[in-house]
């Protein structure tokens, strides 16, 4: 098959690596791509926001499958426009993408389908949102309704912080994404990411992972897109996976289908494992970044076959099997991220760092300049390893990082700490 991959992050490098390994793949193209993706695919000049240009490219190059990595093109309806042109696309259409594109939509769906989630109210004006927050008191969570690049959520430990967050949203801090606000109960417990692949009717459980959202060691500092991840998440026992499928994923897929917006693609549930069981924090409609990197390292089955199963509606006849080994990824970011950072510094030592067969270095924000690799974004590299345990994978990943010479970068030194503590306690 000829396949086109849309995206340019570490998630898409990991997808390119897995897709290139599939026996179903003849030619892999990618746009916009990055220097790591260019090792696996032919990077083409194509603007993914220009849907007409993507359709034309697919027709000219006889593309059989388009894999859409990030949420923005999905929320903007790229999968619908490709499907309308008769081109298979992996990822949900615009209507089903509301599960990520509108937090209020998802909360209302949870209420209708009796899916466990934090108690909430939706608001379209600051005064009523403020009154509700005052009545409920802190801690309380304030969320801009729409996509805000991971920055639209405030977990407020004081009422003042919550009121400030409400004012920020309505004053246009997040643009249109903040025109509506969800104010919700603050949940406590351990977080886990759960992934399922769906074909509109059937949801096939994939596996679990844990992200590290805060920028600095000890889960301190500002929220980021994710500073590292591992899979599987030990907190997700088989019983919890089964409960999550029954109480959260399956009712979602049933309700979306009944509403005429069947969900096809990756459903990524951000969960809080509370004393009362798993509760849905939010949905994403695509693989996590950097969670995808650890998932692809552990997947035994063919990712392309699974994606085709999701498009063709045949997941009920398929399975997804995983290596029992753990995988862990450490994000190397430019100093200053998630705030302001410099671009253009040189990264050396990548070839040597990648020599270990159990290590893969996925590129995110990098740029090639002749033989040199330069930093070109906030999250720059994902140093990913497998091992019998999370501790072993962690040791391999940090050994590889030790060989990378990039003074302008930083990473957390404690990725995997929760799982490693569990492993220590036996
Ligand atoms: P989101 O962008 O929705 O993933 O939220 C970012 C982070 O905020 C989540 O990963 C949680 O750590 C936290 N969060 C979101 N909603 C809640 C909630 N209701 N209770 C506690 N923490 C939350
Ligand atoms: N790592 C979090 C996300 O991809 O949304």
CSV table of C-alpha atoms and ligand atoms in Angstrom, one decimal:
chain,number,residue,atom,x,y,z
A,1,UNK,CA,0.0,0.0,0.0
A,2,UNK,CA,1.0,3.6,-0.4
A,3,UNK,CA,0.5,5.4,2.9
A,4,UNK,CA,0.6,9.1,3.8
A,5,UNK,CA,1.3,10.1,7.4
A,6,UNK,CA,0.2,13.6,8.6
A,7,UNK,CA,2.2,15.2,11.4
A,8,UNK,CA,5.7,16.2,12.5
A,9,UNK,CA,6.1,15.2,16.2
A,10,UNK,CA,7.6,12.3,18.1
A,11,UNK,CA,4.3,10.5,18.0
A,12,UNK,CA,4.4,10.6,14.2
A,13,UNK,CA,8.1,9.5,14.1
A,14,UNK,CA,7.0,6.4,16.2
A,15,UNK,CA,4.1,5.8,13.9
A,16,UNK,CA,6.3,6.1,10.8
A,17,UNK,CA,8.7,3.6,12.4
A,18,UNK,CA,5.9,1.1,13.0
A,19,UNK,CA,4.2,1.7,9.7
A,20,UNK,CA,7.5,1.3,7.8
A,21,UNK,CA,7.9,-2.1,9.5
A,22,UNK,CA,4.5,-3.3,8.3
A,23,UNK,CA,4.4,-5.9,5.5
A,24,UNK,CA,1.4,-4.0,4.1
A,25,UNK,CA,3.5,-0.9,3.5
A,26,UNK,CA,5.0,-0.4,0.0
A,27,UNK,CA,5.7,3.4,0.1
A,28,UNK,CA,5.4,5.7,3.0
A,29,UNK,CA,5.1,9.5,2.6
A,30,UNK,CA,4.9,12.1,5.4
A,31,UNK,CA,3.9,15.7,5.7
A,32,UNK,CA,5.2,18.0,7.3
A,33,UNK,CA,7.5,15.3,8.8
A,34,UNK,CA,10.8,15.9,10.6
A,35,UNK,CA,14.4,14.6,10.2
A,36,UNK,CA,13.6,11.4,12.1
A,37,UNK,CA,10.5,10.7,10.1
A,38,UNK,CA,12.7,11.3,7.0
A,39,UNK,CA,14.6,8.1,7.9
A,40,UNK,CA,11.4,6.1,7.5
A,41,UNK,CA,9.4,8.0,4.9
A,42,UNK,CA,9.7,10.3,2.0
A,43,UNK,CA,8.9,13.7,3.4
A,44,UNK,CA,6.8,15.8,1.0
A,45,UNK,CA,5.9,19.5,0.9
A,46,UNK,CA,2.3,19.5,1.6
A,47,UNK,CA,0.2,21.8,3.9
A,48,UNK,CA,-2.1,19.5,6.0
A,49,UNK,CA,-4.5,22.5,6.5
A,50,UNK,CA,-5.1,22.7,2.8
A,51,UNK,CA,-7.4,19.7,2.5
A,52,UNK,CA,-7.8,20.1,-1.3
A,53,UNK,CA,-4.0,19.8,-1.7
A,54,UNK,CA,-3.9,16.7,0.5
A,55,UNK,CA,-6.7,15.1,-1.7
A,56,UNK,CA,-4.8,16.0,-4.9
A,57,UNK,CA,-1.6,14.6,-3.6
A,58,UNK,CA,-3.4,11.3,-2.6
A,59,UNK,CA,-4.9,11.0,-6.1
A,60,UNK,CA,-1.6,11.8,-7.9
A,61,UNK,CA,0.5,9.4,-5.7
A,62,UNK,CA,-2.2,6.7,-5.5
A,63,UNK,CA,-2.3,6.8,-1.8
A,64,UNK,CA,-4.3,4.0,-0.2
A,65,UNK,CA,-4.3,5.1,3.4
A,66,UNK,CA,-3.8,8.4,5.2
A,67,UNK,CA,-2.9,8.3,8.8
A,68,UNK,CA,-3.6,11.5,10.7
A,69,UNK,CA,-1.5,11.8,13.8
A,70,UNK,CA,-2.5,15.1,15.6
A,71,UNK,CA,-5.9,16.3,16.8
A,72,UNK,CA,-6.0,19.7,14.9
A,73,UNK,CA,-6.5,18.2,11.4
A,74,UNK,CA,-9.0,15.7,12.8
A,75,UNK,CA,-11.1,18.4,14.5
A,76,UNK,CA,-10.9,20.4,11.2
A,77,UNK,CA,-12.4,17.6,9.3
A,78,UNK,CA,-9.5,16.3,7.2
A,79,UNK,CA,-10.7,12.7,7.6
A,80,UNK,CA,-14.2,13.6,6.3
A,81,UNK,CA,-12.8,15.4,3.3
A,82,UNK,CA,-10.6,12.5,2.4
A,83,UNK,CA,-13.4,10.0,2.9
A,84,UNK,CA,-15.7,12.2,0.6
A,85,UNK,CA,-13.0,11.9,-2.0
A,86,UNK,CA,-12.9,8.1,-1.7
A,87,UNK,CA,-9.6,8.0,0.2
A,88,UNK,CA,-9.2,5.9,3.3
A,89,UNK,CA,-8.2,7.9,6.3
A,90,UNK,CA,-7.4,6.7,9.8
A,91,UNK,CA,-8.8,9.0,12.5
A,92,UNK,CA,-12.3,10.2,13.4
A,93,UNK,CA,-14.3,12.7,11.4
A,94,UNK,CA,-15.2,16.2,12.6
A,95,UNK,CA,-18.4,15.2,14.4
A,96,UNK,CA,-16.7,12.4,16.4
A,97,UNK,CA,-13.7,14.6,17.0
A,98,UNK,CA,-15.9,16.7,19.3
A,99,UNK,CA,-14.9,14.2,22.0
A,100,UNK,CA,-11.6,16.1,22.2
A,101,UNK,CA,-12.6,19.4,20.5
A,102,UNK,CA,-15.2,20.3,23.1
A,103,UNK,CA,-14.9,19.4,26.7
A,104,UNK,CA,-18.6,20.4,27.3
A,105,UNK,CA,-19.7,18.0,24.6
A,106,UNK,CA,-17.9,15.1,26.3
A,107,UNK,CA,-19.2,16.0,29.7
A,108,UNK,CA,-22.8,16.1,28.4
A,109,UNK,CA,-22.2,12.7,26.7
A,110,UNK,CA,-20.9,11.3,30.0
A,111,UNK,CA,-24.0,12.6,31.8
A,112,UNK,CA,-26.3,11.0,29.2
A,113,UNK,CA,-24.5,7.7,29.1
A,114,UNK,CA,-23.9,7.5,32.8
A,115,UNK,CA,-20.1,7.4,32.4
A,116,UNK,CA,-18.2,8.1,35.6
A,117,UNK,CA,-16.6,11.6,35.5
A,118,UNK,CA,-16.1,14.7,37.7
A,119,UNK,CA,-19.3,16.6,38.5
A,120,UNK,CA,-19.5,19.7,36.3
A,121,UNK,CA,-21.4,22.7,34.9
A,122,UNK,CA,-20.9,24.5,31.5
A,123,UNK,CA,-20.9,28.3,31.3
A,124,UNK,CA,-20.9,30.8,28.6
A,125,UNK,CA,-20.5,33.9,30.8
A,126,UNK,CA,-18.0,34.7,33.6
A,127,UNK,CA,-20.5,35.9,36.2
A,128,UNK,CA,-22.4,32.6,36.4
A,129,UNK,CA,-19.1,30.6,36.3
A,130,UNK,CA,-17.7,32.6,39.2
A,131,UNK,CA,-20.9,32.2,41.2
A,132,UNK,CA,-20.7,28.4,40.7
A,133,UNK,CA,-17.0,28.2,41.7
A,134,UNK,CA,-17.7,30.3,44.8
A,135,UNK,CA,-20.6,28.0,45.8
A,136,UNK,CA,-18.4,24.9,45.3
A,137,UNK,CA,-15.2,26.2,46.8
A,138,UNK,CA,-11.6,25.1,46.1
A,139,UNK,CA,-10.0,22.8,45.0
A,140,UNK,CA,-11.9,23.1,41.7
A,141,UNK,CA,-11.0,22.7,38.1
A,142,UNK,CA,-11.6,25.3,35.3
A,143,UNK,CA,-11.3,24.3,31.7
A,144,UNK,CA,-11.6,26.2,28.4
A,145,UNK,CA,-14.1,24.3,26.3
A,146,UNK,CA,-12.0,24.0,23.1
A,147,UNK,CA,-8.5,23.0,22.0
A,148,UNK,CA,-6.0,25.1,23.8
A,149,UNK,CA,-2.8,23.1,23.2
A,150,UNK,CA,-2.9,21.6,26.7
A,151,UNK,CA,-2.9,25.0,28.4
A,152,UNK,CA,-6.6,25.5,28.9
A,153,UNK,CA,-6.9,23.6,32.2
A,154,UNK,CA,-6.4,25.1,35.6
A,155,UNK,CA,-6.5,22.8,38.7
A,156,UNK,CA,-7.1,25.5,41.2
A,157,UNK,CA,-6.1,24.9,44.8
A,158,UNK,CA,-7.6,28.2,45.9
A,159,UNK,CA,-10.8,30.0,45.0
A,160,UNK,CA,-8.8,33.1,43.8
A,161,UNK,CA,-6.9,31.0,41.3
A,162,UNK,CA,-10.2,29.5,40.0
A,163,UNK,CA,-11.8,33.0,39.6
A,164,UNK,CA,-8.6,34.2,37.8
A,165,UNK,CA,-8.7,31.2,35.5
A,166,UNK,CA,-12.4,31.9,34.7
A,167,UNK,CA,-11.6,35.5,33.9
A,168,UNK,CA,-8.6,34.5,31.8
A,169,UNK,CA,-10.8,32.2,29.7
A,170,UNK,CA,-13.5,34.7,29.1
A,171,UNK,CA,-11.1,37.6,28.4
A,172,UNK,CA,-9.9,35.7,25.3
A,173,UNK,CA,-6.7,34.2,26.6
A,174,UNK,CA,-7.5,31.0,24.7
A,175,UNK,CA,-9.3,32.6,21.8
A,176,UNK,CA,-12.4,30.9,20.7
A,177,UNK,CA,-11.5,27.8,22.8
A,178,UNK,CA,-12.4,29.8,25.9
A,179,UNK,CA,-15.7,31.3,24.8
A,180,UNK,CA,-17.3,28.5,26.8
A,181,UNK,CA,-15.9,27.1,30.1
A,182,UNK,CA,-16.4,23.9,32.1
A,183,UNK,CA,-16.1,24.1,35.9
A,184,UNK,CA,-15.7,20.8,37.5
A,185,UNK,CA,-15.0,18.8,40.7
A,186,UNK,CA,-11.4,18.1,41.5
A,187,UNK,CA,-10.7,14.4,41.4
A,188,UNK,CA,-8.0,12.7,43.4
A,189,UNK,CA,-6.1,9.5,42.7
A,190,UNK,CA,-3.5,8.2,40.3
A,191,UNK,CA,-3.8,9.2,36.6
A,192,UNK,CA,-3.5,6.7,33.8
A,193,UNK,CA,-3.8,6.8,30.0
A,194,UNK,CA,-6.0,4.1,28.4
A,195,UNK,CA,-6.1,3.5,24.7
A,196,UNK,CA,-8.7,1.7,22.6
A,197,UNK,CA,-9.0,1.5,18.8
A,198,UNK,CA,-12.6,1.8,17.5
A,199,UNK,CA,-14.3,1.1,14.2
A,200,UNK,CA,-17.6,2.9,14.9
A,201,UNK,CA,-19.2,-0.1,16.6
A,202,UNK,CA,-16.4,-2.2,18.2
A,203,UNK,CA,-13.8,-0.9,20.6
A,204,UNK,CA,-10.7,-3.0,21.0
A,205,UNK,CA,-8.7,-2.4,24.1
A,206,UNK,CA,-5.1,-1.5,23.3
A,207,UNK,CA,-3.0,-0.9,26.4
A,208,UNK,CA,-2.2,1.6,29.1
A,209,UNK,CA,0.5,4.2,29.8
A,210,UNK,CA,1.4,6.9,32.2
A,211,UNK,CA,2.5,10.4,31.2
A,212,UNK,CA,4.5,12.9,33.2
A,213,UNK,CA,2.8,16.3,32.5
A,214,UNK,CA,4.8,18.6,34.7
A,215,UNK,CA,8.1,20.1,33.4
A,216,UNK,CA,10.3,19.3,36.4
A,217,UNK,CA,11.4,16.4,38.6
A,218,UNK,CA,9.0,15.4,41.4
A,219,UNK,CA,6.0,16.5,39.2
A,220,UNK,CA,6.8,20.1,39.9
A,221,UNK,CA,6.6,23.1,37.6
A,222,UNK,CA,4.2,24.0,34.8
A,223,UNK,CA,2.1,21.6,32.8
A,224,UNK,CA,3.6,20.5,29.4
A,225,UNK,CA,2.5,18.3,26.5
A,226,UNK,CA,4.2,15.5,28.4
A,227,UNK,CA,7.8,15.0,29.5
A,228,UNK,CA,8.0,11.2,29.4
A,229,UNK,CA,5.9,8.1,29.6
A,230,UNK,CA,6.0,4.4,30.2
A,231,UNK,CA,3.8,1.5,29.3
A,232,UNK,CA,2.1,-0.5,30.7
A,233,UNK,CA,0.8,1.5,33.7
A,234,UNK,CA,1.0,-0.9,36.7
A,235,UNK,CA,-2.0,0.9,38.4
A,236,UNK,CA,-4.2,-0.5,35.6
A,237,UNK,CA,-4.9,-4.0,36.7
A,238,UNK,CA,-6.8,-6.4,34.3
A,239,UNK,CA,-9.9,-5.7,36.4
A,240,UNK,CA,-9.6,-2.0,36.0
A,241,UNK,CA,-9.1,-2.4,32.2
A,242,UNK,CA,-12.2,-4.4,32.0
A,243,UNK,CA,-14.1,-1.9,34.2
A,244,UNK,CA,-12.9,1.0,32.0
A,245,UNK,CA,-14.0,-0.7,28.8
A,246,UNK,CA,-17.4,-1.6,30.3
A,247,UNK,CA,-18.2,1.7,32.1
A,248,UNK,CA,-16.4,4.3,30.0
A,249,UNK,CA,-15.2,3.2,26.5
A,250,UNK,CA,-18.1,1.0,25.4
A,251,UNK,CA,-20.9,3.4,26.4
A,252,UNK,CA,-19.1,6.2,24.6
A,253,UNK,CA,-18.8,4.2,21.4
A,254,UNK,CA,-22.5,3.1,21.6
A,255,UNK,CA,-23.7,6.6,22.3
A,256,UNK,CA,-21.6,8.2,19.5
A,257,UNK,CA,-23.0,5.6,17.0
A,258,UNK,CA,-26.6,6.1,18.2
A,259,UNK,CA,-26.1,9.9,17.7
A,260,UNK,CA,-24.9,9.4,14.1
A,261,UNK,CA,-21.3,10.2,14.8
A,262,UNK,CA,-19.6,6.8,15.0
A,263,UNK,CA,-16.1,7.0,16.4
A,264,UNK,CA,-13.4,5.5,14.2
A,265,UNK,CA,-9.8,5.8,15.3
A,266,UNK,CA,-7.9,5.9,18.6
A,267,UNK,CA,-9.9,6.8,21.7
A,268,UNK,CA,-7.4,7.9,24.4
A,269,UNK,CA,-9.1,8.2,27.8
A,270,UNK,CA,-7.3,10.2,30.4
A,271,UNK,CA,-8.4,8.5,33.6
A,272,UNK,CA,-8.2,9.2,37.3
A,273,UNK,CA,-8.2,6.0,39.3
A,274,UNK,CA,-10.2,7.2,42.3
A,275,UNK,CA,-11.3,5.2,45.4
A,276,UNK,CA,-14.6,4.8,43.6
A,277,UNK,CA,-13.0,3.3,40.5
A,278,UNK,CA,-11.8,4.8,37.2
A,279,UNK,CA,-13.3,8.2,36.2
A,280,UNK,CA,-12.9,9.9,32.9
A,281,UNK,CA,-10.9,13.2,33.0
A,282,UNK,CA,-10.9,13.8,29.3
A,283,UNK,CA,-10.9,12.2,25.9
A,284,UNK,CA,-8.3,12.6,23.2
A,285,UNK,CA,-9.1,11.3,19.7
A,286,UNK,CA,-5.6,10.2,18.7
A,287,UNK,CA,-2.5,8.6,20.2
A,288,UNK,CA,-0.8,10.5,23.0
A,289,UNK,CA,2.5,12.2,22.5
A,290,UNK,CA,4.8,10.8,24.1
A,291,UNK,CA,2.6,7.8,25.0
A,292,UNK,CA,2.5,6.6,21.3
A,293,UNK,CA,6.2,6.2,21.4
A,294,UNK,CA,6.1,3.6,24.2
A,295,UNK,CA,3.0,1.9,22.7
A,296,UNK,CA,4.7,1.4,19.3
A,297,UNK,CA,7.7,-0.2,21.0
A,298,UNK,CA,5.5,-2.8,22.7
A,299,UNK,CA,3.0,-3.5,19.9
A,300,UNK,CA,3.4,-7.1,18.4
A,301,UNK,CA,0.6,-6.8,15.8
A,302,UNK,CA,0.6,-4.8,12.6
A,303,UNK,CA,-0.4,-1.2,13.2
A,304,UNK,CA,-1.5,-0.8,9.6
A,305,UNK,CA,-3.8,-3.9,9.7
A,306,UNK,CA,-5.4,-2.5,12.9
A,307,UNK,CA,-5.9,0.9,11.3
A,308,UNK,CA,-7.5,-0.7,8.2
A,309,UNK,CA,-9.7,-2.8,10.6
A,310,UNK,CA,-10.9,0.5,12.2
A,311,UNK,CA,-11.7,2.0,8.8
A,312,UNK,CA,-13.4,-1.1,7.4
A,313,UNK,CA,-15.3,-2.1,10.6
A,314,UNK,CA,-13.6,-5.4,11.2
A,315,UNK,CA,-12.1,-4.9,14.6
A,316,UNK,CA,-14.5,-7.5,16.1
A,317,UNK,CA,-12.4,-10.1,14.3
A,318,UNK,CA,-9.0,-8.7,15.3
A,319,UNK,CA,-6.7,-8.6,18.4
A,320,UNK,CA,-3.9,-6.4,19.5
A,321,UNK,CA,-1.1,-8.1,21.3
A,322,UNK,CA,1.7,-6.5,23.3
A,323,UNK,CA,5.2,-7.5,24.3
A,324,UNK,CA,5.3,-8.1,28.0
A,325,UNK,CA,8.4,-5.9,28.3
A,326,UNK,CA,8.0,-2.4,29.6
A,327,UNK,CA,8.8,0.6,27.4
A,328,UNK,CA,9.8,4.1,28.7
A,329,UNK,CA,10.5,7.3,26.9
A,330,UNK,CA,12.2,10.4,28.2
A,331,UNK,CA,11.5,13.7,26.4
A,332,UNK,CA,14.4,16.0,25.9
A,333,UNK,CA,13.2,19.6,25.6
A,334,UNK,CA,14.8,23.0,24.8
A,335,UNK,CA,15.7,24.9,28.0
A,336,UNK,CA,12.8,27.3,28.8
A,337,UNK,CA,10.1,24.9,27.5
A,338,UNK,CA,7.1,25.1,28.1
A,339,UNK,CA,7.8,28.9,28.2
A,340,UNK,CA,10.0,30.6,25.7
A,341,UNK,CA,13.1,28.8,24.3
A,342,UNK,CA,15.7,29.2,21.6
A,343,UNK,CA,15.8,27.3,18.4
A,344,UNK,CA,18.8,26.3,16.3
A,345,UNK,CA,21.3,24.8,18.8
A,346,UNK,CA,23.2,21.7,17.6
A,347,UNK,CA,22.5,18.2,19.0
A,348,UNK,CA,25.5,15.8,18.8
A,349,UNK,CA,26.0,12.2,19.7
A,350,UNK,CA,22.6,10.9,18.4
A,351,UNK,CA,24.1,8.0,16.3
A,352,UNK,CA,26.1,6.6,19.2
A,353,UNK,CA,23.2,7.1,21.6
A,354,UNK,CA,20.9,5.0,19.3
A,355,UNK,CA,23.3,2.0,18.9
A,356,UNK,CA,21.6,-0.1,21.6
A,357,UNK,CA,19.1,-2.4,19.9
A,358,UNK,CA,16.7,-1.8,22.8
A,359,UNK,CA,16.7,2.0,22.3
A,360,UNK,CA,15.0,4.1,19.7
A,361,UNK,CA,15.4,7.9,19.4
A,362,UNK,CA,12.3,9.5,18.1
A,363,UNK,CA,12.6,13.0,16.8
A,364,UNK,CA,10.0,15.7,17.6
A,365,UNK,CA,11.1,19.3,17.1
A,366,UNK,CA,14.4,18.9,15.1
A,367,UNK,CA,15.6,20.2,11.8
A,368,UNK,CA,18.4,18.9,9.6
A,369,UNK,CA,21.1,21.3,8.4
A,370,UNK,CA,23.5,19.3,6.2
A,371,UNK,CA,25.0,16.6,8.5
A,372,UNK,CA,23.9,18.5,11.6
A,373,UNK,CA,20.7,18.0,13.6
A,374,UNK,CA,19.4,21.2,15.2
A,375,UNK,CA,16.8,21.9,17.8
A,376,UNK,CA,13.7,23.3,16.3
A,377,UNK,CA,10.9,23.2,18.9
A,378,UNK,CA,10.0,22.9,22.6
A,379,UNK,CA,9.9,19.1,22.9
A,380,UNK,CA,12.8,18.0,20.7
A,381,UNK,CA,13.7,14.3,21.2
A,382,UNK,CA,12.1,11.2,22.7
A,383,UNK,CA,14.7,8.7,23.9
A,384,UNK,CA,12.8,5.5,24.2
A,385,UNK,CA,13.8,2.1,25.5
A,386,UNK,CA,12.4,-1.3,26.3
A,387,UNK,CA,13.4,-3.6,29.2
A,388,UNK,CA,12.1,-6.5,31.3
A,389,UNK,CA,11.0,-3.9,33.9
A,390,UNK,CA,10.3,-0.2,33.9
A,391,UNK,CA,13.6,0.2,35.9
A,392,UNK,CA,15.6,-1.6,33.2
A,393,UNK,CA,14.0,0.5,30.4
A,394,UNK,CA,14.6,3.6,32.4
A,395,UNK,CA,18.3,2.7,32.8
A,396,UNK,CA,18.7,2.1,29.1
A,397,UNK,CA,17.0,5.4,28.1
A,398,UNK,CA,19.1,7.5,30.5
A,399,UNK,CA,22.3,5.7,29.4
A,400,UNK,CA,21.5,6.8,25.9
A,401,UNK,CA,20.7,10.3,27.0
A,402,UNK,CA,24.2,10.4,28.6
A,403,UNK,CA,25.7,10.0,25.1
A,404,UNK,CA,23.7,13.0,23.7
A,405,UNK,CA,25.7,16.2,23.7
A,406,UNK,CA,23.1,19.1,23.8
A,407,UNK,CA,23.9,21.7,26.5
A,408,UNK,CA,20.8,23.7,25.5
A,409,UNK,CA,18.4,20.9,26.3
A,410,UNK,CA,17.0,19.4,29.5
A,411,UNK,CA,15.0,16.4,30.6
A,412,UNK,CA,13.4,15.1,33.8
A,413,UNK,CA,15.7,12.7,35.6
A,414,UNK,CA,12.8,10.8,37.3
A,415,UNK,CA,10.6,9.5,34.5
A,416,UNK,CA,8.9,6.3,35.6
A,417,UNK,CA,9.3,7.0,39.3
A,418,UNK,CA,5.9,5.7,40.3
A,419,UNK,CA,6.3,2.4,38.6
A,420,UNK,CA,9.9,2.0,39.8
A,421,UNK,CA,8.8,2.6,43.4
A,422,UNK,CA,6.2,-0.2,42.9
A,423,UNK,CA,8.8,-2.5,41.4
A,424,UNK,CA,11.1,-1.8,44.4
A,425,UNK,CA,8.4,-2.7,46.8
A,426,UNK,CA,8.0,-6.0,44.8
B,1,LIG,P1,-6.4,17.9,30.4
B,1,LIG,O1,-5.9,18.9,29.5
B,1,LIG,O2,-7.9,17.8,30.5
B,1,LIG,O3,-5.7,16.5,30.2
B,1,LIG,O4,-6.0,18.2,31.9
B,1,LIG,C1,-4.7,18.4,32.2
B,1,LIG,C2,-4.5,17.8,33.6
B,1,LIG,O5,-5.2,18.5,34.5
B,1,LIG,C3,-4.9,16.3,33.7
B,1,LIG,O6,-3.9,15.5,33.2
B,1,LIG,C4,-5.0,16.3,35.2
B,1,LIG,O7,-3.8,16.1,35.8
B,1,LIG,C5,-5.6,17.6,35.6
B,1,LIG,N1,-7.1,17.5,35.7
B,1,LIG,C6,-8.0,17.8,34.7
B,1,LIG,N2,-9.2,17.6,35.2
B,1,LIG,C7,-9.1,17.3,36.5
B,1,LIG,C8,-10.0,17.0,37.5
B,1,LIG,N3,-11.4,17.1,37.4
B,1,LIG,N4,-9.5,16.7,38.7
B,1,LIG,C9,-8.2,16.7,39.0
B,1,LIG,N5,-7.3,16.9,38.0
B,1,LIG,C10,-7.7,17.2,36.8
B,2,LIG,N1,0.7,13.4,26.4
B,2,LIG,C1,-0.6,13.9,26.4
B,2,LIG,C2,-1.3,14.1,25.2
B,2,LIG,O1,-0.8,13.6,24.1
B,2,LIG,O2,-2.3,14.6,25.2
